[in-house]
Amino acid sequence: MSQPTHIRQINDDTRGALVDYFRPYQEQIQFSLRQLNGSSTWAWSLWRAPEGADLLDSIPFSEEYIQCAGTAEALTIEVRYVDPDGTAHQYVVGRPGADMSGEPTEVIHWDDGRYSTTVHPNEVFTADEAAVIFYTYFLTDKVAQPYTLREIDMSVPDPTEDDAT
């Protein structure tokens, strides 16, 4: 058993320290991702706690994280990094070597189908494949090679702008 260093979040609302009390971290991550069923459990996130944080006292959020949504059979992974100047970038994780010239075609549903996103075929993972990516992130705070990152536009359109011009 080691001192927790990361926080995990389930379904955007249940947060707690990622612990290795029952199984090693790598196996705990894989176990957690295998629980994704798109209904009662449909999202899982992970981020490093601030240095020296007492995770028994508080569960701080981070602007940098890795997250996934979907089911254990088909999920999408996103990672968020923040530049030193404070600019955030969010990316969809994918396998290398895919033709990314067309529009995404694979629809990933979660939260009983209330939400979905469309990604490229190389950006769909199983829980076991995702566990490797998440564990590497746990160790290094990065998505490692050979995986690719496709930046997504997270800006919100201004509702006061008129598109009819």
C-alpha positions as YAML, in Angstrom:
chain: A
units: angstrom
residues:
- id: 1
  name: MET
  ca: [0.00, 0.00, 0.00]
- id: 2
  name: SER
  ca: [1.33, 3.41, -0.94]
- id: 3
  name: GLN
  ca: [0.36, 7.02, -0.32]
- id: 4
  name: PRO
  ca: [-2.33, 8.09, -2.85]
- id: 5
  name: THR
  ca: [-1.10, 10.60, -5.43]
- id: 6
  name: HIS
  ca: [-4.02, 10.73, -7.86]
- id: 7
  name: ILE
  ca: [-7.71, 11.45, -7.80]
- id: 8
  name: ARG
  ca: [-10.29, 9.52, -9.78]
- id: 9
  name: GLN
  ca: [-13.77, 10.68, -10.62]
- id: 10
  name: ILE
  ca: [-16.76, 8.61, -11.71]
- id: 11
  name: ASN
  ca: [-19.61, 10.06, -13.79]
- id: 12
  name: ASP
  ca: [-18.52, 13.65, -13.20]
- id: 13
  name: ASP
  ca: [-19.73, 13.59, -9.60]
- id: 14
  name: THR
  ca: [-18.07, 10.99, -7.36]
- id: 15
  name: ARG
  ca: [-14.46, 11.87, -6.55]
- id: 16
  name: GLY
  ca: [-11.90, 10.16, -4.35]
- id: 17
  name: ALA
  ca: [-8.30, 9.13, -4.05]
- id: 18
  name: LEU
  ca: [-7.13, 6.34, -6.36]
- id: 19
  name: VAL
  ca: [-5.88, 3.74, -3.90]
- id: 20
  name: ASP
  ca: [-4.03, 0.45, -4.14]
- id: 21
  name: TYR
  ca: [-5.58, -1.12, -1.02]
- id: 22
  name: PHE
  ca: [-7.33, -3.95, -2.87]
- id: 23
  name: ARG
  ca: [-5.22, -4.32, -6.01]
- id: 24
  name: PRO
  ca: [-2.16, -2.60, -7.54]
- id: 25
  name: TYR
  ca: [-2.81, 0.73, -9.30]
- id: 26
  name: GLN
  ca: [-2.54, -0.74, -12.80]
- id: 27
  name: GLU
  ca: [-5.11, -3.43, -11.98]
- id: 28
  name: GLN
  ca: [-7.35, -0.93, -10.16]
- id: 29
  name: ILE
  ca: [-7.45, 1.32, -13.22]
- id: 30
  name: GLN
  ca: [-8.28, -1.63, -15.47]
- id: 31
  name: PHE
  ca: [-10.94, -2.88, -13.05]
- id: 32
  name: SER
  ca: [-12.55, 0.58, -12.89]
- id: 33
  name: LEU
  ca: [-12.63, 0.99, -16.67]
- id: 34
  name: ARG
  ca: [-14.16, -2.46, -17.10]
- id: 35
  name: GLN
  ca: [-17.11, -1.26, -14.98]
- id: 36
  name: LEU
  ca: [-18.18, 1.27, -17.62]
- id: 37
  name: ASN
  ca: [-21.60, 0.19, -18.88]
- id: 38
  name: GLY
  ca: [-22.85, 3.44, -20.43]
- id: 39
  name: SER
  ca: [-25.69, 3.58, -17.92]
- id: 40
  name: SER
  ca: [-24.94, 3.54, -14.18]
- id: 41
  name: THR
  ca: [-21.19, 3.95, -14.81]
- id: 42
  name: TRP
  ca: [-20.33, 5.84, -17.97]
- id: 43
  name: ALA
  ca: [-17.34, 8.13, -17.32]
- id: 44
  name: TRP
  ca: [-14.02, 7.89, -15.49]
- id: 45
  name: SER
  ca: [-11.38, 10.60, -14.99]
- id: 46
  name: LEU
  ca: [-7.93, 10.70, -13.41]
- id: 47
  name: TRP
  ca: [-5.59, 13.51, -12.37]
- id: 48
  name: ARG
  ca: [-2.57, 14.04, -10.15]
- id: 49
  name: ALA
  ca: [-3.27, 15.64, -6.78]
- id: 50
  name: PRO
  ca: [-1.27, 18.74, -5.85]
- id: 51
  name: GLU
  ca: [2.01, 17.97, -4.12]
- id: 52
  name: GLY
  ca: [1.47, 17.45, -0.40]
- id: 53
  name: ALA
  ca: [-2.33, 17.29, -0.61]
- id: 54
  name: ASP
  ca: [-4.04, 15.34, 2.16]
- id: 55
  name: LEU
  ca: [-6.50, 13.28, 0.13]
- id: 56
  name: LEU
  ca: [-8.26, 12.19, 3.31]
- id: 57
  name: ASP
  ca: [-9.03, 15.85, 4.03]
- id: 58
  name: SER
  ca: [-10.04, 17.20, 0.61]
- id: 59
  name: ILE
  ca: [-10.26, 16.11, -3.01]
- id: 60
  name: PRO
  ca: [-8.94, 18.97, -5.16]
- id: 61
  name: PHE
  ca: [-9.80, 19.31, -8.83]
- id: 62
  name: SER
  ca: [-7.15, 19.87, -11.50]
- id: 63
  name: GLU
  ca: [-7.22, 21.71, -14.81]
- id: 64
  name: GLU
  ca: [-5.14, 18.85, -16.29]
- id: 65
  name: TYR
  ca: [-6.61, 15.35, -16.51]
- id: 66
  name: ILE
  ca: [-7.38, 12.31, -18.61]
- id: 67
  name: GLN
  ca: [-10.97, 11.15, -18.98]
- id: 68
  name: CYS
  ca: [-13.09, 8.68, -20.88]
- id: 69
  name: ALA
  ca: [-16.76, 8.06, -21.55]
- id: 70
  name: GLY
  ca: [-18.77, 5.24, -23.05]
- id: 71
  name: THR
  ca: [-18.78, 1.54, -22.27]
- id: 72
  name: ALA
  ca: [-16.08, -1.03, -21.57]
- id: 73
  name: GLU
  ca: [-16.55, -2.25, -25.16]
- id: 74
  name: ALA
  ca: [-16.36, 1.19, -26.85]
- id: 75
  name: LEU
  ca: [-15.14, 4.36, -25.21]
- id: 76
  name: THR
  ca: [-13.43, 7.59, -26.15]
- id: 77
  name: ILE
  ca: [-10.48, 9.08, -24.27]
- id: 78
  name: GLU
  ca: [-9.65, 12.76, -23.88]
- id: 79
  name: VAL
  ca: [-6.70, 14.43, -22.20]
- id: 80
  name: ARG
  ca: [-6.38, 18.05, -21.12]
- id: 81
  name: TYR
  ca: [-3.12, 19.94, -20.77]
- id: 82
  name: VAL
  ca: [-2.58, 23.55, -19.70]
- id: 83
  name: ASP
  ca: [0.26, 25.64, -21.17]
- id: 84
  name: PRO
  ca: [2.48, 27.67, -18.81]
- id: 85
  name: ASP
  ca: [0.53, 30.78, -19.88]
- id: 86
  name: GLY
  ca: [-2.72, 29.18, -18.66]
- id: 87
  name: THR
  ca: [-4.13, 28.23, -22.07]
- id: 88
  name: ALA
  ca: [-5.97, 24.90, -21.90]
- id: 89
  name: HIS
  ca: [-5.93, 22.35, -24.74]
- id: 90
  name: GLN
  ca: [-8.19, 19.32, -24.90]
- id: 91
  name: TYR
  ca: [-7.40, 16.36, -27.15]
- id: 92
  name: VAL
  ca: [-9.03, 13.14, -28.28]
- id: 93
  name: VAL
  ca: [-6.59, 10.22, -28.01]
- id: 94
  name: GLY
  ca: [-6.20, 7.95, -31.03]
- id: 95
  name: ARG
  ca: [-4.09, 5.19, -32.50]
- id: 96
  name: PRO
  ca: [-1.48, 6.24, -35.06]
- id: 97
  name: GLY
  ca: [-1.62, 5.70, -38.81]
- id: 98
  name: ALA
  ca: [-5.29, 6.46, -39.41]
- id: 99
  name: ASP
  ca: [-6.71, 8.58, -42.19]
- id: 100
  name: MET
  ca: [-8.07, 11.62, -40.38]
- id: 101
  name: SER
  ca: [-9.05, 13.57, -43.51]
- id: 102
  name: GLY
  ca: [-12.77, 12.86, -43.28]
- id: 103
  name: GLU
  ca: [-15.32, 13.64, -40.65]
- id: 104
  name: PRO
  ca: [-15.52, 11.39, -37.57]
- id: 105
  name: THR
  ca: [-18.02, 8.53, -38.01]
- id: 106
  name: GLU
  ca: [-18.04, 6.48, -34.76]
- id: 107
  name: VAL
  ca: [-20.67, 7.56, -32.22]
- id: 108
  name: ILE
  ca: [-19.94, 6.91, -28.54]
- id: 109
  name: HIS
  ca: [-22.99, 7.14, -26.24]
- id: 110
  name: TRP
  ca: [-23.04, 7.50, -22.46]
- id: 111
  name: ASP
  ca: [-25.38, 8.31, -19.57]
- id: 112
  name: ASP
  ca: [-28.14, 6.06, -20.93]
- id: 113
  name: GLY
  ca: [-27.78, 7.64, -24.37]
- id: 114
  name: ARG
  ca: [-28.41, 11.19, -23.15]
- id: 115
  name: TYR
  ca: [-24.99, 12.24, -24.40]
- id: 116
  name: SER
  ca: [-22.79, 11.25, -27.29]
- id: 117
  name: THR
  ca: [-19.76, 12.29, -29.25]
- id: 118
  name: THR
  ca: [-18.52, 11.32, -32.68]
- id: 119
  name: VAL
  ca: [-14.91, 10.27, -33.14]
- id: 120
  name: HIS
  ca: [-12.74, 8.61, -35.76]
- id: 121
  name: PRO
  ca: [-12.55, 4.78, -35.75]
- id: 122
  name: ASN
  ca: [-8.96, 4.90, -34.43]
- id: 123
  name: GLU
  ca: [-10.23, 6.90, -31.43]
- id: 124
  name: VAL
  ca: [-12.47, 4.12, -30.09]
- id: 125
  name: PHE
  ca: [-10.94, 1.95, -27.35]
- id: 126
  name: THR
  ca: [-11.95, -0.97, -25.16]
- id: 127
  name: ALA
  ca: [-11.50, -0.72, -21.39]
- id: 128
  name: ASP
  ca: [-8.42, -2.93, -21.51]
- id: 129
  name: GLU
  ca: [-6.80, -0.79, -24.23]
- id: 130
  name: ALA
  ca: [-7.69, 2.38, -22.34]
- id: 131
  name: ALA
  ca: [-6.24, 1.00, -19.10]
- id: 132
  name: VAL
  ca: [-2.76, 0.99, -20.69]
- id: 133
  name: ILE
  ca: [-3.13, 4.65, -21.67]
- id: 134
  name: PHE
  ca: [-4.50, 5.64, -18.26]
- id: 135
  name: TYR
  ca: [-1.77, 3.78, -16.38]
- id: 136
  name: THR
  ca: [0.93, 5.47, -18.44]
- id: 137
  name: TYR
  ca: [-0.71, 8.80, -17.68]
- id: 138
  name: PHE
  ca: [-0.78, 7.83, -13.99]
- id: 139
  name: LEU
  ca: [3.00, 7.28, -14.13]
- id: 140
  name: THR
  ca: [4.02, 10.19, -16.36]
- id: 141
  name: ASP
  ca: [1.16, 12.76, -16.59]
- id: 142
  name: LYS
  ca: [1.30, 12.29, -20.37]
- id: 143
  name: VAL
  ca: [-0.24, 10.21, -23.12]
- id: 144
  name: ALA
  ca: [2.73, 8.28, -24.45]
- id: 145
  name: GLN
  ca: [3.77, 7.30, -27.95]
- id: 146
  name: PRO
  ca: [2.57, 5.87, -30.23]
- id: 147
  name: TYR
  ca: [-0.83, 7.41, -29.49]
- id: 148
  name: THR
  ca: [-1.88, 10.56, -31.32]
- id: 149
  name: LEU
  ca: [-3.69, 13.61, -30.00]
- id: 150
  name: ARG
  ca: [-6.33, 15.46, -32.04]
- id: 151
  name: GLU
  ca: [-7.12, 18.85, -30.52]
- id: 152
  name: ILE
  ca: [-10.78, 19.62, -30.12]
- id: 153
  name: ASP
  ca: [-12.35, 23.07, -30.03]
- id: 154
  name: MET
  ca: [-13.73, 23.61, -26.54]
- id: 155
  name: SER
  ca: [-14.80, 27.20, -27.14]
- id: 156
  name: VAL
  ca: [-18.44, 28.01, -26.58]
- id: 157
  name: PRO
  ca: [-20.14, 30.06, -29.32]
- id: 158
  name: ASP
  ca: [-21.34, 33.48, -28.26]
- id: 159
  name: PRO
  ca: [-25.17, 33.24, -28.23]
- id: 160
  name: THR
  ca: [-25.44, 36.99, -28.90]
- id: 161
  name: GLU
  ca: [-23.69, 36.69, -32.27]
- id: 162
  name: ASP
  ca: [-26.07, 36.57, -35.24]
- id: 163
  name: ASP
  ca: [-25.20, 33.92, -37.82]
- id: 164
  name: ALA
  ca: [-27.50, 35.55, -40.38]
- id: 165
  name: THR
  ca: [-24.93, 38.11, -41.52]
...
